[in-house]
Amino acid sequence: MRVDLITLYLLAIGTLLASSALTLWERRSYPRRRRELGVLAAGYATLALGCAAAAIRHSVPGLPGVVGSALANLIIVGGYLLNLQGVALLNGRRYGRISLGIVSMLALAWAIAGKRGEAVMWAYLSAIPISVVCGLTARELLGTRDSKWKQSRNIAVAVTGGHALFYAFRVTILPWLAASFGPHLLAIIGQATMYEGVLYSVILPMTLLRLARDEAHADLRRESQTDYLTGLGNRRWFFEEGARAIRENNAFPPVSCLALDLDHFKAINDRFGHEAGDEVLKSFAKILRSVLGRDVILARIGGEEFAALLPGHESARAKDLAEAVVRRFAQTVTRTADGVEIEATVSIGMARFGTDENTLAKVLAAADRALYGAKSRGGNRLEIARAATTRANAASAPHQLPADHAPTARECGR
């Protein structure tokens, strides 16, 4: 069944307007991307307006054909530029000056071409800015490195990149083909352009909406796995991420685990209030991130209880890091919004994966037992689980910081 060009124009206009309306509707559900989705919706609507102008460019009484063609081409390119801007905003980038330059150069080209050059401009040269803008859009999508967008991003890159190549073909190959096979080929390519445009107007908006949904889903998942106060992982995330890290580190056996608990934390809350206690927890979380680094799995697994998994860390290295946490926190003064200064300390138990502690739950339990040993000896210290220490050929006695470096155990707030 053959479809005439006007019908294809109407189909493209309808799909673009539907995509614009759907994008506007969906933006309410994704407040983080309201601006980007709004720009994309405006781009689809502008493309629809440009297609409508192209369909009637020779039918408006009193309007010269070249003016109608130039306006239609400029509006269409404006729609593509809005799509580029919407995608670029995902990466925090803008194309304001480039967009202005492309529109200005295109308007100048139409002015120079005039009525004599209308056919060449419409059939061939008008495709240049569309190809360039779609190529830039594909590049921006490739620059979106977030793994949660990978599938949607790849589809969008294929759509925009294919669109750019199609219009590049119209500029470079089509003139030669038209000269070889006759001008009737232009009518065929015109219909092919509309078919391809309809696919673009459906697939790209749906893909970009999928990208927004993927991001929103990932954000919700991250929030469900994050402790709202400290920004560290929560208990569930610790066990899920820890199990994954253990599987991935089978070829690198050294995996150490730390159980950490702030000393006398209830006394801090009772004396200074829960808001002050929250500030101490946040201060301690910052120290953990600073001392232990990025390759460590950190979580707040209880009120003042924390856990850390150190894949690829030998016992000696893990012990040094844990000692550094004890020293650093003991030397830190937490200042509340009311100007109150609070000093606090932490006790740490350390265990290493081995024959007996062969699961995350078991090694954390071993570290927890060592932690309570440190607590019973006054806190403000690191203690290493005996079994893990024996297998690591370390001293089996409880480990305490050297006397010349360890801070004196203090009451909170003294």
PDB file of C-alpha atoms in Angstrom, residues 140-401:
ATOM      1  CA  GLU A 140      26.113  13.899  24.246  1.00  0.00           C
ATOM      2  CA  LEU A 141      24.303  10.622  24.873  1.00  0.00           C
ATOM      3  CA  LEU A 142      27.591   8.716  24.589  1.00  0.00           C
ATOM      4  CA  GLY A 143      29.018  11.104  27.176  1.00  0.00           C
ATOM      5  CA  THR A 144      26.370   9.947  29.644  1.00  0.00           C
ATOM      6  CA  ARG A 145      28.512   7.350  31.431  1.00  0.00           C
ATOM      7  CA  ASP A 146      26.118   6.398  34.165  1.00  0.00           C
ATOM      8  CA  SER A 147      25.760   2.588  34.061  1.00  0.00           C
ATOM      9  CA  LYS A 148      22.086   2.712  35.011  1.00  0.00           C
ATOM     10  CA  TRP A 149      21.389   4.451  31.677  1.00  0.00           C
ATOM     11  CA  LYS A 150      23.398   2.051  29.533  1.00  0.00           C
ATOM     12  CA  GLN A 151      20.612   0.182  27.724  1.00  0.00           C
ATOM     13  CA  SER A 152      18.404   3.220  27.122  1.00  0.00           C
ATOM     14  CA  ARG A 153      21.419   5.315  26.178  1.00  0.00           C
ATOM     15  CA  ASN A 154      22.592   2.816  23.563  1.00  0.00           C
ATOM     16  CA  ILE A 155      19.185   2.783  21.883  1.00  0.00           C
ATOM     17  CA  ALA A 156      19.024   6.583  21.873  1.00  0.00           C
ATOM     18  CA  VAL A 157      22.554   6.771  20.429  1.00  0.00           C
ATOM     19  CA  ALA A 158      21.560   4.361  17.656  1.00  0.00           C
ATOM     20  CA  VAL A 159      18.441   6.427  16.840  1.00  0.00           C
ATOM     21  CA  THR A 160      20.144   9.838  16.812  1.00  0.00           C
ATOM     22  CA  GLY A 161      23.296   8.515  15.175  1.00  0.00           C
ATOM     23  CA  GLY A 162      21.290   6.746  12.470  1.00  0.00           C
ATOM     24  CA  HIS A 163      19.263   9.929  11.920  1.00  0.00           C
ATOM     25  CA  ALA A 164      22.491  11.904  11.516  1.00  0.00           C
ATOM     26  CA  LEU A 165      23.864   9.389   9.001  1.00  0.00           C
ATOM     27  CA  PHE A 166      20.625   9.407   7.011  1.00  0.00           C
ATOM     28  CA  TYR A 167      20.743  13.176   6.599  1.00  0.00           C
ATOM     29  CA  ALA A 168      24.475  13.031   5.852  1.00  0.00           C
ATOM     30  CA  PHE A 169      23.553  10.622   3.037  1.00  0.00           C
ATOM     31  CA  ARG A 170      21.113  13.218   1.691  1.00  0.00           C
ATOM     32  CA  VAL A 171      23.926  15.755   1.499  1.00  0.00           C
ATOM     33  CA  THR A 172      26.749  13.591   0.141  1.00  0.00           C
ATOM     34  CA  ILE A 173      25.347  10.615  -1.780  1.00  0.00           C
ATOM     35  CA  LEU A 174      21.862  11.687  -2.879  1.00  0.00           C
ATOM     36  CA  PRO A 175      23.004  14.429  -5.310  1.00  0.00           C
ATOM     37  CA  TRP A 176      25.111  11.884  -7.175  1.00  0.00           C
ATOM     38  CA  LEU A 177      22.292   9.324  -7.214  1.00  0.00           C
ATOM     39  CA  ALA A 178      19.769  11.910  -8.433  1.00  0.00           C
ATOM     40  CA  ALA A 179      22.104  12.908 -11.262  1.00  0.00           C
ATOM     41  CA  SER A 180      22.548   9.253 -12.237  1.00  0.00           C
ATOM     42  CA  PHE A 181      18.981   7.939 -11.923  1.00  0.00           C
ATOM     43  CA  GLY A 182      16.866  11.033 -12.475  1.00  0.00           C
ATOM     44  CA  PRO A 183      14.928  13.509 -10.310  1.00  0.00           C
ATOM     45  CA  HIS A 184      12.151  10.990  -9.604  1.00  0.00           C
ATOM     46  CA  LEU A 185      14.524   9.536  -7.025  1.00  0.00           C
ATOM     47  CA  LEU A 186      14.068  12.684  -4.935  1.00  0.00           C
ATOM     48  CA  ALA A 187      10.382  11.902  -4.468  1.00  0.00           C
ATOM     49  CA  ILE A 188      11.254   8.398  -3.277  1.00  0.00           C
ATOM     50  CA  ILE A 189      13.871   9.732  -0.854  1.00  0.00           C
ATOM     51  CA  GLY A 190      11.367  12.333   0.340  1.00  0.00           C
ATOM     52  CA  GLN A 191       8.957   9.595   1.329  1.00  0.00           C
ATOM     53  CA  ALA A 192      11.790   7.571   2.905  1.00  0.00           C
ATOM     54  CA  THR A 193      12.730  10.663   4.897  1.00  0.00           C
ATOM     55  CA  MET A 194       9.209  10.907   6.286  1.00  0.00           C
ATOM     56  CA  TYR A 195       9.096   7.199   7.140  1.00  0.00           C
ATOM     57  CA  GLU A 196      12.414   7.529   8.951  1.00  0.00           C
ATOM     58  CA  GLY A 197      11.191  10.695  10.643  1.00  0.00           C
ATOM     59  CA  VAL A 198       8.122   8.912  11.990  1.00  0.00           C
ATOM     60  CA  LEU A 199      10.330   6.196  13.492  1.00  0.00           C
ATOM     61  CA  TYR A 200      12.561   8.875  15.020  1.00  0.00           C
ATOM     62  CA  SER A 201       9.556  10.698  16.489  1.00  0.00           C
ATOM     63  CA  VAL A 202       8.397   7.526  18.226  1.00  0.00           C
ATOM     64  CA  ILE A 203      11.548   5.687  19.269  1.00  0.00           C
ATOM     65  CA  LEU A 204      13.644   8.592  20.572  1.00  0.00           C
ATOM     66  CA  PRO A 205      10.991  10.074  22.923  1.00  0.00           C
ATOM     67  CA  MET A 206      10.113   6.644  24.295  1.00  0.00           C
ATOM     68  CA  THR A 207      13.797   5.855  24.832  1.00  0.00           C
ATOM     69  CA  LEU A 208      14.538   9.124  26.602  1.00  0.00           C
ATOM     70  CA  LEU A 209      11.513   8.605  28.853  1.00  0.00           C
ATOM     71  CA  ARG A 210      12.833   5.132  29.625  1.00  0.00           C
ATOM     72  CA  LEU A 211      16.142   6.755  30.520  1.00  0.00           C
ATOM     73  CA  ALA A 212      14.371   9.054  32.990  1.00  0.00           C
ATOM     74  CA  ARG A 213      12.499   6.087  34.475  1.00  0.00           C
ATOM     75  CA  ASP A 214      15.727   4.101  34.843  1.00  0.00           C
ATOM     76  CA  GLU A 215      17.331   7.008  36.647  1.00  0.00           C
ATOM     77  CA  ALA A 216      14.346   7.467  38.957  1.00  0.00           C
ATOM     78  CA  HIS A 217      14.298   3.744  39.729  1.00  0.00           C
ATOM     79  CA  ALA A 218      18.027   3.785  40.484  1.00  0.00           C
ATOM     80  CA  ASP A 219      17.557   6.819  42.751  1.00  0.00           C
ATOM     81  CA  LEU A 220      14.795   5.062  44.681  1.00  0.00           C
ATOM     82  CA  ARG A 221      16.916   1.950  45.000  1.00  0.00           C
ATOM     83  CA  ARG A 222      19.876   3.979  46.237  1.00  0.00           C
ATOM     84  CA  GLU A 223      17.693   5.768  48.776  1.00  0.00           C
ATOM     85  CA  SER A 224      16.401   2.434  50.052  1.00  0.00           C
ATOM     86  CA  GLN A 225      19.990   1.279  50.551  1.00  0.00           C
ATOM     87  CA  THR A 226      21.375   4.462  52.110  1.00  0.00           C
ATOM     88  CA  ASP A 227      21.326   5.657  55.693  1.00  0.00           C
ATOM     89  CA  TYR A 228      19.620   9.043  55.507  1.00  0.00           C
ATOM     90  CA  LEU A 229      21.693  10.613  58.304  1.00  0.00           C
ATOM     91  CA  THR A 230      25.277   9.690  57.425  1.00  0.00           C
ATOM     92  CA  GLY A 231      24.959   8.969  53.714  1.00  0.00           C
ATOM     93  CA  LEU A 232      26.614   5.573  54.243  1.00  0.00           C
ATOM     94  CA  GLY A 233      24.982   2.324  53.228  1.00  0.00           C
ATOM     95  CA  ASN A 234      22.424   0.705  55.498  1.00  0.00           C
ATOM     96  CA  ARG A 235      22.471  -2.815  56.947  1.00  0.00           C
ATOM     97  CA  ARG A 236      20.714  -4.418  53.989  1.00  0.00           C
ATOM     98  CA  TRP A 237      23.058  -2.770  51.497  1.00  0.00           C
ATOM     99  CA  PHE A 238      26.088  -3.820  53.523  1.00  0.00           C
ATOM    100  CA  PHE A 239      25.204  -7.492  53.316  1.00  0.00           C
ATOM    101  CA  GLU A 240      24.190  -7.324  49.641  1.00  0.00           C
ATOM    102  CA  GLU A 241      27.218  -5.336  48.533  1.00  0.00           C
ATOM    103  CA  GLY A 242      29.508  -7.268  50.855  1.00  0.00           C
ATOM    104  CA  ALA A 243      28.388 -10.604  49.411  1.00  0.00           C
ATOM    105  CA  ARG A 244      29.029  -9.287  45.907  1.00  0.00           C
ATOM    106  CA  ALA A 245      32.479  -8.007  46.856  1.00  0.00           C
ATOM    107  CA  ILE A 246      33.395 -11.325  48.444  1.00  0.00           C
ATOM    108  CA  ARG A 247      32.392 -13.213  45.295  1.00  0.00           C
ATOM    109  CA  GLU A 248      34.435 -10.845  43.131  1.00  0.00           C
ATOM    110  CA  ASN A 249      37.468 -11.142  45.425  1.00  0.00           C
ATOM    111  CA  ASN A 250      37.752 -14.917  45.328  1.00  0.00           C
ATOM    112  CA  ALA A 251      41.000 -14.483  43.437  1.00  0.00           C
ATOM    113  CA  PHE A 252      42.206 -11.993  46.079  1.00  0.00           C
ATOM    114  CA  PRO A 253      41.635 -13.746  49.411  1.00  0.00           C
ATOM    115  CA  PRO A 254      42.542 -10.932  51.856  1.00  0.00           C
ATOM    116  CA  VAL A 255      39.223  -9.548  53.086  1.00  0.00           C
ATOM    117  CA  SER A 256      39.021  -7.893  56.490  1.00  0.00           C
ATOM    118  CA  CYS A 257      35.933  -6.748  58.357  1.00  0.00           C
ATOM    119  CA  LEU A 258      35.581  -4.030  60.979  1.00  0.00           C
ATOM    120  CA  ALA A 259      32.784  -3.648  63.521  1.00  0.00           C
ATOM    121  CA  LEU A 260      32.719  -0.122  64.974  1.00  0.00           C
ATOM    122  CA  ASP A 261      30.723   1.315  67.860  1.00  0.00           C
ATOM    123  CA  LEU A 262      30.880   4.796  69.395  1.00  0.00           C
ATOM    124  CA  ASP A 263      31.742   4.751  73.093  1.00  0.00           C
ATOM    125  CA  HIS A 264      29.198   6.076  75.599  1.00  0.00           C
ATOM    126  CA  PHE A 265      26.899   7.284  72.838  1.00  0.00           C
ATOM    127  CA  LYS A 266      23.800   7.094  75.022  1.00  0.00           C
ATOM    128  CA  ALA A 267      25.468   9.511  77.421  1.00  0.00           C
ATOM    129  CA  ILE A 268      26.003  11.940  74.520  1.00  0.00           C
ATOM    130  CA  ASN A 269      22.314  11.834  73.641  1.00  0.00           C
ATOM    131  CA  ASP A 270      21.259  12.167  77.283  1.00  0.00           C
ATOM    132  CA  ARG A 271      23.567  15.076  78.002  1.00  0.00           C
ATOM    133  CA  PHE A 272      23.471  17.071  74.758  1.00  0.00           C
ATOM    134  CA  GLY A 273      20.328  15.872  73.002  1.00  0.00           C
ATOM    135  CA  HIS A 274      19.680  13.718  69.967  1.00  0.00           C
ATOM    136  CA  GLU A 275      20.487  16.476  67.476  1.00  0.00           C
ATOM    137  CA  ALA A 276      23.973  16.713  68.933  1.00  0.00           C
ATOM    138  CA  GLY A 277      24.237  12.931  68.782  1.00  0.00           C
ATOM    139  CA  ASP A 278      23.321  13.072  65.094  1.00  0.00           C
ATOM    140  CA  GLU A 279      26.133  15.561  64.500  1.00  0.00           C
ATOM    141  CA  VAL A 280      28.598  13.189  66.159  1.00  0.00           C
ATOM    142  CA  LEU A 281      27.410  10.349  63.934  1.00  0.00           C
ATOM    143  CA  LYS A 282      27.817  12.471  60.807  1.00  0.00           C
ATOM    144  CA  SER A 283      31.256  13.589  61.932  1.00  0.00           C
ATOM    145  CA  PHE A 284      32.302   9.989  62.467  1.00  0.00           C
ATOM    146  CA  ALA A 285      30.969   8.973  59.041  1.00  0.00           C
ATOM    147  CA  LYS A 286      33.106  11.678  57.408  1.00  0.00           C
ATOM    148  CA  ILE A 287      36.184  10.391  59.213  1.00  0.00           C
ATOM    149  CA  LEU A 288      35.441   6.838  58.067  1.00  0.00           C
ATOM    150  CA  ARG A 289      35.218   7.921  54.441  1.00  0.00           C
ATOM    151  CA  SER A 290      38.357  10.040  54.722  1.00  0.00           C
ATOM    152  CA  VAL A 291      40.539   7.426  56.418  1.00  0.00           C
ATOM    153  CA  LEU A 292      39.322   4.195  54.843  1.00  0.00           C
ATOM    154  CA  GLY A 293      38.957   5.491  51.280  1.00  0.00           C
ATOM    155  CA  ARG A 294      36.613   4.654  48.432  1.00  0.00           C
ATOM    156  CA  ASP A 295      37.368   0.956  47.944  1.00  0.00           C
ATOM    157  CA  VAL A 296      35.886   0.069  51.331  1.00  0.00           C
ATOM    158  CA  ILE A 297      32.248  -0.925  51.877  1.00  0.00           C
ATOM    159  CA  LEU A 298      30.916   1.277  54.677  1.00  0.00           C
ATOM    160  CA  ALA A 299      27.548   1.083  56.389  1.00  0.00           C
ATOM    161  CA  ARG A 300      25.680   2.231  59.451  1.00  0.00           C
ATOM    162  CA  ILE A 301      24.048  -0.982  60.648  1.00  0.00           C
ATOM    163  CA  GLY A 302      22.485   0.290  63.880  1.00  0.00           C
ATOM    164  CA  GLY A 303      22.086   3.381  66.031  1.00  0.00           C
ATOM    165  CA  GLU A 304      25.777   4.067  66.722  1.00  0.00           C
ATOM    166  CA  GLU A 305      27.015   0.834  65.127  1.00  0.00           C
ATOM    167  CA  PHE A 306      28.974   0.810  61.890  1.00  0.00           C
ATOM    168  CA  ALA A 307      30.590  -1.882  59.769  1.00  0.00           C
ATOM    169  CA  ALA A 308      33.317  -1.797  57.146  1.00  0.00           C
ATOM    170  CA  LEU A 309      34.437  -4.459  54.697  1.00  0.00           C
ATOM    171  CA  LEU A 310      37.921  -4.097  53.264  1.00  0.00           C
ATOM    172  CA  PRO A 311      38.361  -6.343  50.192  1.00  0.00           C
ATOM    173  CA  GLY A 312      41.948  -6.950  49.149  1.00  0.00           C
ATOM    174  CA  HIS A 313      43.346  -5.583  52.427  1.00  0.00           C
ATOM    175  CA  GLU A 314      45.888  -7.680  54.294  1.00  0.00           C
ATOM    176  CA  SER A 315      45.497  -7.818  58.061  1.00  0.00           C
ATOM    177  CA  ALA A 316      48.390  -5.425  58.634  1.00  0.00           C
ATOM    178  CA  ARG A 317      46.979  -2.823  56.282  1.00  0.00           C
ATOM    179  CA  ALA A 318      43.455  -3.174  57.713  1.00  0.00           C
ATOM    180  CA  LYS A 319      44.847  -2.885  61.252  1.00  0.00           C
ATOM    181  CA  ASP A 320      46.704   0.325  60.376  1.00  0.00           C
ATOM    182  CA  LEU A 321      43.564   1.868  58.907  1.00  0.00           C
ATOM    183  CA  ALA A 322      41.452   0.891  61.912  1.00  0.00           C
ATOM    184  CA  GLU A 323      44.030   2.375  64.288  1.00  0.00           C
ATOM    185  CA  ALA A 324      44.002   5.566  62.236  1.00  0.00           C
ATOM    186  CA  VAL A 325      40.206   5.778  62.597  1.00  0.00           C
ATOM    187  CA  VAL A 326      40.487   5.408  66.399  1.00  0.00           C
ATOM    188  CA  ARG A 327      43.155   8.106  66.631  1.00  0.00           C
ATOM    189  CA  ARG A 328      41.500  10.521  64.220  1.00  0.00           C
ATOM    190  CA  PHE A 329      38.088  10.342  65.871  1.00  0.00           C
ATOM    191  CA  ALA A 330      39.517  10.720  69.372  1.00  0.00           C
ATOM    192  CA  GLN A 331      41.268  13.895  68.207  1.00  0.00           C
ATOM    193  CA  THR A 332      38.133  15.314  66.566  1.00  0.00           C
ATOM    194  CA  VAL A 333      35.900  17.845  68.247  1.00  0.00           C
ATOM    195  CA  THR A 334      32.327  17.916  66.946  1.00  0.00           C
ATOM    196  CA  ARG A 335      30.717  21.362  67.076  1.00  0.00           C
ATOM    197  CA  THR A 336      26.945  21.529  67.134  1.00  0.00           C
ATOM    198  CA  ALA A 337      24.762  24.312  65.743  1.00  0.00           C
ATOM    199  CA  ASP A 338      24.540  25.720  69.283  1.00  0.00           C
ATOM    200  CA  GLY A 339      28.319  25.952  69.518  1.00  0.00           C
ATOM    201  CA  VAL A 340      28.672  23.006  71.901  1.00  0.00           C
ATOM    202  CA  GLU A 341      31.917  21.071  71.497  1.00  0.00           C
ATOM    203  CA  ILE A 342      31.718  17.303  71.923  1.00  0.00           C
ATOM    204  CA  GLU A 343      34.571  14.838  72.142  1.00  0.00           C
ATOM    205  CA  ALA A 344      33.882  11.150  71.627  1.00  0.00           C
ATOM    206  CA  THR A 345      35.767   7.919  70.986  1.00  0.00           C
ATOM    207  CA  VAL A 346      35.168   4.692  69.111  1.00  0.00           C
ATOM    208  CA  SER A 347      35.882   1.015  69.743  1.00  0.00           C
ATOM    209  CA  ILE A 348      36.649  -1.302  66.838  1.00  0.00           C
ATOM    210  CA  GLY A 349      36.716  -5.055  66.446  1.00  0.00           C
ATOM    211  CA  MET A 350      38.479  -6.589  63.480  1.00  0.00           C
ATOM    212  CA  ALA A 351      38.209 -10.044  61.907  1.00  0.00           C
ATOM    213  CA  ARG A 352      39.423 -11.629  58.709  1.00  0.00           C
ATOM    214  CA  PHE A 353      37.840 -14.216  56.463  1.00  0.00           C
ATOM    215  CA  GLY A 354      39.246 -17.664  57.102  1.00  0.00           C
ATOM    216  CA  THR A 355      38.348 -21.293  57.666  1.00  0.00           C
ATOM    217  CA  ASP A 356      35.790 -20.649  60.407  1.00  0.00           C
ATOM    218  CA  GLU A 357      34.636 -17.177  59.361  1.00  0.00           C
ATOM    219  CA  ASN A 358      33.729 -18.096  55.788  1.00  0.00           C
ATOM    220  CA  THR A 359      30.614 -15.947  55.370  1.00  0.00           C
ATOM    221  CA  LEU A 360      30.003 -12.247  55.835  1.00  0.00           C
ATOM    222  CA  ALA A 361      27.621 -12.881  58.746  1.00  0.00           C
ATOM    223  CA  LYS A 362      30.197 -15.030  60.532  1.00  0.00           C
ATOM    224  CA  VAL A 363      33.128 -12.683  60.022  1.00  0.00           C
ATOM    225  CA  LEU A 364      31.021  -9.726  61.166  1.00  0.00           C
ATOM    226  CA  ALA A 365      30.005 -11.720  64.264  1.00  0.00           C
ATOM    227  CA  ALA A 366      33.691 -12.425  64.970  1.00  0.00           C
ATOM    228  CA  ALA A 367      34.513  -8.723  64.578  1.00  0.00           C
ATOM    229  CA  ASP A 368      31.581  -7.890  66.840  1.00  0.00           C
ATOM    230  CA  ARG A 369      32.921 -10.185  69.580  1.00  0.00           C
ATOM    231  CA  ALA A 370      36.290  -8.470  69.322  1.00  0.00           C
ATOM    232  CA  LEU A 371      34.487  -5.121  69.507  1.00  0.00           C
ATOM    233  CA  TYR A 372      32.871  -6.021  72.815  1.00  0.00           C
ATOM    234  CA  GLY A 373      36.268  -7.098  74.039  1.00  0.00           C
ATOM    235  CA  ALA A 374      37.551  -3.608  73.236  1.00  0.00           C
ATOM    236  CA  LYS A 375      34.554  -2.108  75.036  1.00  0.00           C
ATOM    237  CA  SER A 376      35.195  -4.179  78.141  1.00  0.00           C
ATOM    238  CA  ARG A 377      38.740  -2.829  78.266  1.00  0.00           C
ATOM    239  CA  GLY A 378      37.634   0.783  78.358  1.00  0.00           C
ATOM    240  CA  GLY A 379      37.004   1.486  74.671  1.00  0.00           C
ATOM    241  CA  ASN A 380      38.891   3.894  72.451  1.00  0.00           C
ATOM    242  CA  ARG A 381      40.882   1.032  70.972  1.00  0.00           C
ATOM    243  CA  LEU A 382      41.084  -1.664  68.312  1.00  0.00           C
ATOM    244  CA  GLU A 383      40.942  -5.348  69.142  1.00  0.00           C
ATOM    245  CA  ILE A 384      41.550  -8.161  66.671  1.00  0.00           C
ATOM    246  CA  ALA A 385      39.544 -11.381  66.755  1.00  0.00           C
ATOM    247  CA  ARG A 386      41.726 -14.214  68.026  1.00  0.00           C
ATOM    248  CA  ALA A 387      40.923 -16.779  65.377  1.00  0.00           C
ATOM    249  CA  ALA A 388      41.511 -14.360  62.537  1.00  0.00           C
ATOM    250  CA  THR A 389      44.727 -13.154  64.166  1.00  0.00           C
ATOM    251  CA  THR A 390      46.101 -16.664  64.554  1.00  0.00           C
ATOM    252  CA  ARG A 391      45.546 -17.454  60.889  1.00  0.00           C
ATOM    253  CA  ALA A 392      47.164 -14.178  59.932  1.00  0.00           C
ATOM    254  CA  ASN A 393      50.223 -15.002  62.083  1.00  0.00           C
ATOM    255  CA  ALA A 394      49.577 -11.905  64.163  1.00  0.00           C
ATOM    256  CA  ALA A 395      49.702 -11.522  67.909  1.00  0.00           C
ATOM    257  CA  SER A 396      46.789 -13.262  69.606  1.00  0.00           C
ATOM    258  CA  ALA A 397      46.611 -10.872  72.523  1.00  0.00           C
ATOM    259  CA  PRO A 398      44.092  -8.017  72.432  1.00  0.00           C
ATOM    260  CA  HIS A 399      45.517  -5.186  70.379  1.00  0.00           C
ATOM    261  CA  GLN A 400      45.642  -1.691  71.781  1.00  0.00           C
ATOM    262  CA  LEU A 401      47.082   1.451  70.280  1.00  0.00           C
TER     263      LEU A 401
END
